[in-house]
Coordinates of C-alpha atoms in Angstrom, one line a residue:
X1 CA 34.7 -4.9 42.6
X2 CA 33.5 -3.6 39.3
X3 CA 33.1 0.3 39.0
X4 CA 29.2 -0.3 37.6
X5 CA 28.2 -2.4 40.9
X6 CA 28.8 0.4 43.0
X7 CA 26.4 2.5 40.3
X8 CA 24.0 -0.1 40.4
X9 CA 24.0 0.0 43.8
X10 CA 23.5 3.5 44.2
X11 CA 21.8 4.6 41.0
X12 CA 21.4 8.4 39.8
X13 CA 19.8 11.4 40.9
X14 CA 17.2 12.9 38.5
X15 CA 17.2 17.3 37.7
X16 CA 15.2 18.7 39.9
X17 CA 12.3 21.1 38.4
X18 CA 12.0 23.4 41.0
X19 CA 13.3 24.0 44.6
X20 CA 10.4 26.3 45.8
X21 CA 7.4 24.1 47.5
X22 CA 4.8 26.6 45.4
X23 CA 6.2 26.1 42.3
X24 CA 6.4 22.4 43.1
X25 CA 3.1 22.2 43.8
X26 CA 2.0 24.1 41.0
X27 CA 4.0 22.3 38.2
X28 CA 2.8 18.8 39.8
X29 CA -0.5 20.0 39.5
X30 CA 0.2 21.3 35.9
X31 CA 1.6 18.0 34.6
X32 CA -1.2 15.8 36.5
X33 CA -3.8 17.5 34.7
X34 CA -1.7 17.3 31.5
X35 CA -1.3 13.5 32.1
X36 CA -4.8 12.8 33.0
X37 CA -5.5 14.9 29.3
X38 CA -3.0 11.9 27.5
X39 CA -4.3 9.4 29.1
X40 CA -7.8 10.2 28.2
X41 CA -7.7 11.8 24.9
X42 CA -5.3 9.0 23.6
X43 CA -7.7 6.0 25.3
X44 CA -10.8 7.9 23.7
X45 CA -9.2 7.7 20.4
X46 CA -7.9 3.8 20.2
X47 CA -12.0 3.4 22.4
X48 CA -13.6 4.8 18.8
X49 CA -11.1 3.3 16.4
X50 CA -11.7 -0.5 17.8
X51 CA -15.6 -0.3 18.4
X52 CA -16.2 1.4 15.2
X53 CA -16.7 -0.7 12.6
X54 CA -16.5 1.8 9.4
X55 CA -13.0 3.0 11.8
X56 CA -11.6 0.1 12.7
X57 CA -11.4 -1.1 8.8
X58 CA -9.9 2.1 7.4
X59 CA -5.9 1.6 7.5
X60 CA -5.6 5.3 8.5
X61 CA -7.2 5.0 11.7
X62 CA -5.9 1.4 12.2
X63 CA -2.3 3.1 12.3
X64 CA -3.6 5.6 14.7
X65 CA -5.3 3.7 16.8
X66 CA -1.2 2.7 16.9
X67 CA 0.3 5.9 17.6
X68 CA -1.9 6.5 20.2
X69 CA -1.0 3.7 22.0
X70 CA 2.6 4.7 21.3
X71 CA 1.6 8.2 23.1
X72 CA 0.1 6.6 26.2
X73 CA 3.2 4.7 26.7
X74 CA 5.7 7.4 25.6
X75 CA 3.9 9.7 28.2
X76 CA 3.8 7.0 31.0
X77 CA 7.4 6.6 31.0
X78 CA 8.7 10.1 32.0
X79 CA 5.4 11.9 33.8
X80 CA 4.5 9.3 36.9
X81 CA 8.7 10.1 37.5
X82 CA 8.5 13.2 37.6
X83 CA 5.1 14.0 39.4
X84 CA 7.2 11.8 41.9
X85 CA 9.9 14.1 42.3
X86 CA 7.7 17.0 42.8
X87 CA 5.5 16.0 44.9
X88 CA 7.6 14.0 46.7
X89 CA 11.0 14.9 46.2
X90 CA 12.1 11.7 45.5
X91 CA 14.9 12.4 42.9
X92 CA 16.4 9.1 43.1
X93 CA 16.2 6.4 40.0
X94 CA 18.1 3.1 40.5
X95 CA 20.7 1.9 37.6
X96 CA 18.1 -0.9 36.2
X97 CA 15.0 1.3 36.5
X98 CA 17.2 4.3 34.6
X99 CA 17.9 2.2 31.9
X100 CA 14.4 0.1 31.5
X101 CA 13.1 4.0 31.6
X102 CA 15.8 4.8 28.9
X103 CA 15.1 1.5 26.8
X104 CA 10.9 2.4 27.1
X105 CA 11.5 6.3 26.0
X106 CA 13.4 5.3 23.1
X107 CA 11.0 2.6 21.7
X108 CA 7.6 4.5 22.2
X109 CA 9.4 7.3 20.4
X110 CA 11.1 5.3 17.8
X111 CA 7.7 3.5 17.2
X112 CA 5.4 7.1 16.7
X113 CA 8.4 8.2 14.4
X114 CA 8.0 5.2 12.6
X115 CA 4.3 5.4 12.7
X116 CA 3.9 8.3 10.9
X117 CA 5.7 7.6 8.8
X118 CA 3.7 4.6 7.7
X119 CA 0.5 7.0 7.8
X120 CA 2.4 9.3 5.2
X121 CA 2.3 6.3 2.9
X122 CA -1.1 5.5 3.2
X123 CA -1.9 9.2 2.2
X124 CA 0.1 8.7 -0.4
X125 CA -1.2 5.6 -1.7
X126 CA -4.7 6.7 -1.1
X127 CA -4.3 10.0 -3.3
X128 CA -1.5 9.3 -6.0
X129 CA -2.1 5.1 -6.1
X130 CA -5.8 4.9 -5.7
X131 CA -6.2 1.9 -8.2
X132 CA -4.2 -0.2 -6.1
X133 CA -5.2 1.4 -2.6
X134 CA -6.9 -1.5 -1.9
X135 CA -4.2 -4.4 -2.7
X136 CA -1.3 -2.6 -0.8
X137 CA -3.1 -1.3 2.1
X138 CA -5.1 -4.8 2.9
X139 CA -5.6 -5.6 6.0
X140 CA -2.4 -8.4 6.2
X141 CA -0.3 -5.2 5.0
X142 CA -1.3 -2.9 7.7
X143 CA -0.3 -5.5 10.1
X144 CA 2.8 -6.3 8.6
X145 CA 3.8 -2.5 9.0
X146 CA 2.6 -1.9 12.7
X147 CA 4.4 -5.3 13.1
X148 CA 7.2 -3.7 11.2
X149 CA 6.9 -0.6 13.2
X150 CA 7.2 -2.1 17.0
X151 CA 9.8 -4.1 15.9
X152 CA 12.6 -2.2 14.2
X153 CA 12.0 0.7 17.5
X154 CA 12.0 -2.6 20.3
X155 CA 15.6 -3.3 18.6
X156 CA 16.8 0.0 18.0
X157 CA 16.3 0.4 21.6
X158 CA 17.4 -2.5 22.8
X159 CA 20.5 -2.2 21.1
X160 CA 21.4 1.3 22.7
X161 CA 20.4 -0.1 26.2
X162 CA 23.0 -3.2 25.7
X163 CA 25.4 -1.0 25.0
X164 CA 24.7 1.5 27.7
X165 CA 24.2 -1.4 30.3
X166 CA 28.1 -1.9 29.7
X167 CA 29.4 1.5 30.8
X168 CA 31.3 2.4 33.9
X169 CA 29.7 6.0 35.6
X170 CA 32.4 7.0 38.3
X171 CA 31.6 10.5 38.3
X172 CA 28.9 12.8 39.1
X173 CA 24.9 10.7 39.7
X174 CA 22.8 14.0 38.9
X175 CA 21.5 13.7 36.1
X176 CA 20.5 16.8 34.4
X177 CA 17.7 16.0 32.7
X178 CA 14.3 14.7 34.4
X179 CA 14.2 11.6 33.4
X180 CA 17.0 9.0 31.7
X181 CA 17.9 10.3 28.2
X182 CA 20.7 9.0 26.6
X183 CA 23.3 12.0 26.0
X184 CA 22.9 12.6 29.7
X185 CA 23.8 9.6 31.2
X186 CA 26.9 9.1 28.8
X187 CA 27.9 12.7 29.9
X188 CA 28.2 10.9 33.3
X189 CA 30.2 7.7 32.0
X190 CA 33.9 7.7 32.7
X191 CA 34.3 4.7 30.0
X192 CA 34.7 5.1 26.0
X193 CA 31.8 6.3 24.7
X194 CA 33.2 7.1 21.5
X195 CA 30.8 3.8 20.2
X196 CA 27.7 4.4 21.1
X197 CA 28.4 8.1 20.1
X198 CA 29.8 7.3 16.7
X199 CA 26.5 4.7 16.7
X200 CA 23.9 7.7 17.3
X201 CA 25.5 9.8 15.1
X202 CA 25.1 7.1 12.1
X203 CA 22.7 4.9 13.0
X204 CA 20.2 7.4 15.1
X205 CA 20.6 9.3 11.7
X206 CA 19.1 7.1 9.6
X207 CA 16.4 6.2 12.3
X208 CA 14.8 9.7 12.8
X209 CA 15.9 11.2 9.2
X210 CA 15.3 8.2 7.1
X211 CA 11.1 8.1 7.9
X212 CA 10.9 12.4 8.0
X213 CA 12.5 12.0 4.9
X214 CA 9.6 9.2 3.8
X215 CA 6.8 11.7 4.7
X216 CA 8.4 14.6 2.8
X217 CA 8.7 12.9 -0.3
X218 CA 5.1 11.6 0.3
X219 CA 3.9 15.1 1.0
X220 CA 5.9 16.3 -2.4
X221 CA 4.0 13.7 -4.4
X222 CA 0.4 14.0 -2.5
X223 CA 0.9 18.0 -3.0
X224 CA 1.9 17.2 -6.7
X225 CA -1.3 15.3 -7.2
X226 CA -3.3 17.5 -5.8
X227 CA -2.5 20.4 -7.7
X228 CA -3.1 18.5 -10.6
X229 CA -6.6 17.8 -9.6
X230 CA -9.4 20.4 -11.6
X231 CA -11.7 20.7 -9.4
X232 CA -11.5 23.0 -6.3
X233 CA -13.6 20.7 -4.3
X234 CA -11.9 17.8 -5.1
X235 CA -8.7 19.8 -4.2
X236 CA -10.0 20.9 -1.1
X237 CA -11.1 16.8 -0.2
X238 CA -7.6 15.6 -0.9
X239 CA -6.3 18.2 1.5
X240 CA -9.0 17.8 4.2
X241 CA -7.8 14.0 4.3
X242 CA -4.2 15.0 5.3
X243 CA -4.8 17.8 7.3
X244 CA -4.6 16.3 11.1
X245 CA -1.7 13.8 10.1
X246 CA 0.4 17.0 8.6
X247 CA 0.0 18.9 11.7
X248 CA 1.3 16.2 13.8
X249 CA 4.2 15.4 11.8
X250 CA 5.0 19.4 12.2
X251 CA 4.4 19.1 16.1
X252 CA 6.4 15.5 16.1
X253 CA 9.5 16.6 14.5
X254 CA 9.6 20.3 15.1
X255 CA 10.1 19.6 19.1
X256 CA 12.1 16.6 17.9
X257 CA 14.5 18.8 16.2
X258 CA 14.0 21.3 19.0
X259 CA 15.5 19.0 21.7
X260 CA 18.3 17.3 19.3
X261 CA 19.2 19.3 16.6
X262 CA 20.1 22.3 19.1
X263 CA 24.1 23.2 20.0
X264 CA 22.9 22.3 23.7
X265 CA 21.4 19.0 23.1
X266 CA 24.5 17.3 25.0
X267 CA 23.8 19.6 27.9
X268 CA 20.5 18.6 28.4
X269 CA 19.9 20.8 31.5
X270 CA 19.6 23.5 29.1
X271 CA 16.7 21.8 27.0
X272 CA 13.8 21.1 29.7
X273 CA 11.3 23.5 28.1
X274 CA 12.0 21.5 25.1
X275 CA 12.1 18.3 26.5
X276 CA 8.8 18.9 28.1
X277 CA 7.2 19.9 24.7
X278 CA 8.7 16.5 22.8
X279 CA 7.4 14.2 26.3
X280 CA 4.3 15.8 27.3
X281 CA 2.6 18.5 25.3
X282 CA 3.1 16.4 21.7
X283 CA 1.2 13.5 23.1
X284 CA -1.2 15.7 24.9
X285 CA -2.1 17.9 21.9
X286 CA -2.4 15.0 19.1
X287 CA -5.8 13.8 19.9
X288 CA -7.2 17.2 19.9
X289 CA -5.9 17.3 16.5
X290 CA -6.9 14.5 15.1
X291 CA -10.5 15.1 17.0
X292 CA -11.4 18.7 16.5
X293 CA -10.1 18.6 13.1
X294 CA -11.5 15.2 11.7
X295 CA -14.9 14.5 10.9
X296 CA -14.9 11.2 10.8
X297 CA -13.3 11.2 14.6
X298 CA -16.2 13.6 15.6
X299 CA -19.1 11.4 13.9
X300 CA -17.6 8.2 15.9
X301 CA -18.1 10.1 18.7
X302 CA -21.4 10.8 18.2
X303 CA -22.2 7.5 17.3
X304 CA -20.6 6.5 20.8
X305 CA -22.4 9.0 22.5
X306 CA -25.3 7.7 21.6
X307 CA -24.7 4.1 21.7
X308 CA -24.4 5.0 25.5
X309 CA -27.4 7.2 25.7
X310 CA -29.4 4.3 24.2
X311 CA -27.8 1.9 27.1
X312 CA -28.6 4.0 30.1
X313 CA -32.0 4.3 28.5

């Protein structure tokens, strides 16, 4: 019988976040509330963006409306595991359910890298290009580029999860980590991983550093053009319209490199804090941002508000 049908059968066992019953409860009650936050902050956000009509025609906010999908999904993957495990103790993940958790992780996160990537463009085209705004950021192209987006993270994942589906793990089932990541579970494989590794080292480059570096040389020219502008008002409107996406490209990658780019990141037992920052605070904080700190956001709102004030009365 093949090495993997005995993992298959038995599956892994997923780090545990606590062994004290308080703390349990206490975490699970932290993480629930965080959750519920992603859930509804995120839904709120794609709720404006679709039933707004001046919203759901600006390419900005059409990307968004994107990304916060992406969040949702990103979120749902790990948290419902985890709130699981500690409310539950049930540490146990089967082999499928590891990977199809693995395969999901990978794409939401792919696609919000991918995502902002895209809204990094349409800054830039809005500020440096804005003669031919209108032509490259039609409606077709914004498609075209979400379309692009989903895409190119479904396959990047999929390809990983092909990959990892053909691995034997004869060794050790905890997983240290609490939920299926990569790096852990090929820390567990007794097969040649010296493929996938020599993949993620060349491929996984280009697929995290290849759209930061897209939004840095975005940000150079935006910065460029706005410095250039004479007036400090129309300075102050070029920045105001950057603003919430900058901050959560410095949330985004800043836990990314937190979790990755860190001597540890193999031994991903010793990166929880900042695997919980990258999986559940990100997604939790980037509608606040683009909320509190956009007024469009806040006047949709309003005009939701009292859409529904005017339908109760």
């Amino acid at each position: 019988m093949r090495k993997e049908n005995q993992t298959e059968l038995s599956g892994f066992l997923l780090l545990d976040l606590s062994t004290d019953p308080e703390h349990r409860r206490l975490l699970a009650s932290l993480f629930l509330a965080m959750y519920l936050l992603i859930l509804s902050g995120n839904l709120l956000i794609i709720l404006l963006i679709r039933f707004d009509a001046h919203l759901c025609q600006t390419p900005m906010y059409f990307f968004l409306s994107h990304l916060s999908l992406a969040d949702v999904g990103f979120a749902s993957v790990t948290i419902p595991k985890m709130l699981q495990n500690l409310l539950f103790q049930v540490k146990a993940i089967s082999y499928s359910g590891c990977l199809v958790q693995m395969y999901s992780y990978m794409a939401f996160g792919n696609t919000d890298s991918f995502l902002l990537a895209s809204m990094a463009y349409d800054r830039y085209l809005a500020i440096c290009r804005p003669l031919y705004y209108t032509t490259l950021m039609s409606h077709k192209q914004c498609l075209l580029l979400v379309t692009a987006c989903w895409a190119l993270a479904t396959l990047h994942s999929l390809l990983y999860t092909l990959m990892m589906s053909r691995l034997s793990f004869c060794s050790s089932r905890e997983i240290p980590q609490f939920f299926c990541e990569i790096y852990p579970l090929l820390g567990l494989s007794c097969s040649d991983t010296s493929l996938i590794e020599n993949t993620a080292l060349v491929e996984g480059f280009l697929d995290v550093l290849g759209p930061f570096f897209l939004i840095v040389v975005s940000y150079v020219r935006i910065f460029y053009t706005i410095l250039n502008v004479p007036s400090k008002r129309g300075k102050h409107k070029a920045f105001s319209t950057c603003g919430s996406h900058l901050s959560v490209v410095i949330l985004f990658y800043g836990n990314l490199c937190w979790v990755y780019l860190q001597p540890s990141s193999r031994n991903m037992g010793k990166s929880v804090v900042p695997s919980l920052m990258y999986t559940v605070v990100t997604p939790m904080l980037n509608p606040f941002i683009y909320t509190l700190r956009n007024n469009e956001m806040k006047a949709a709102l309003k005009r939701l508000v009292g859409r529904m004030r005017s339908f109760r009365g």
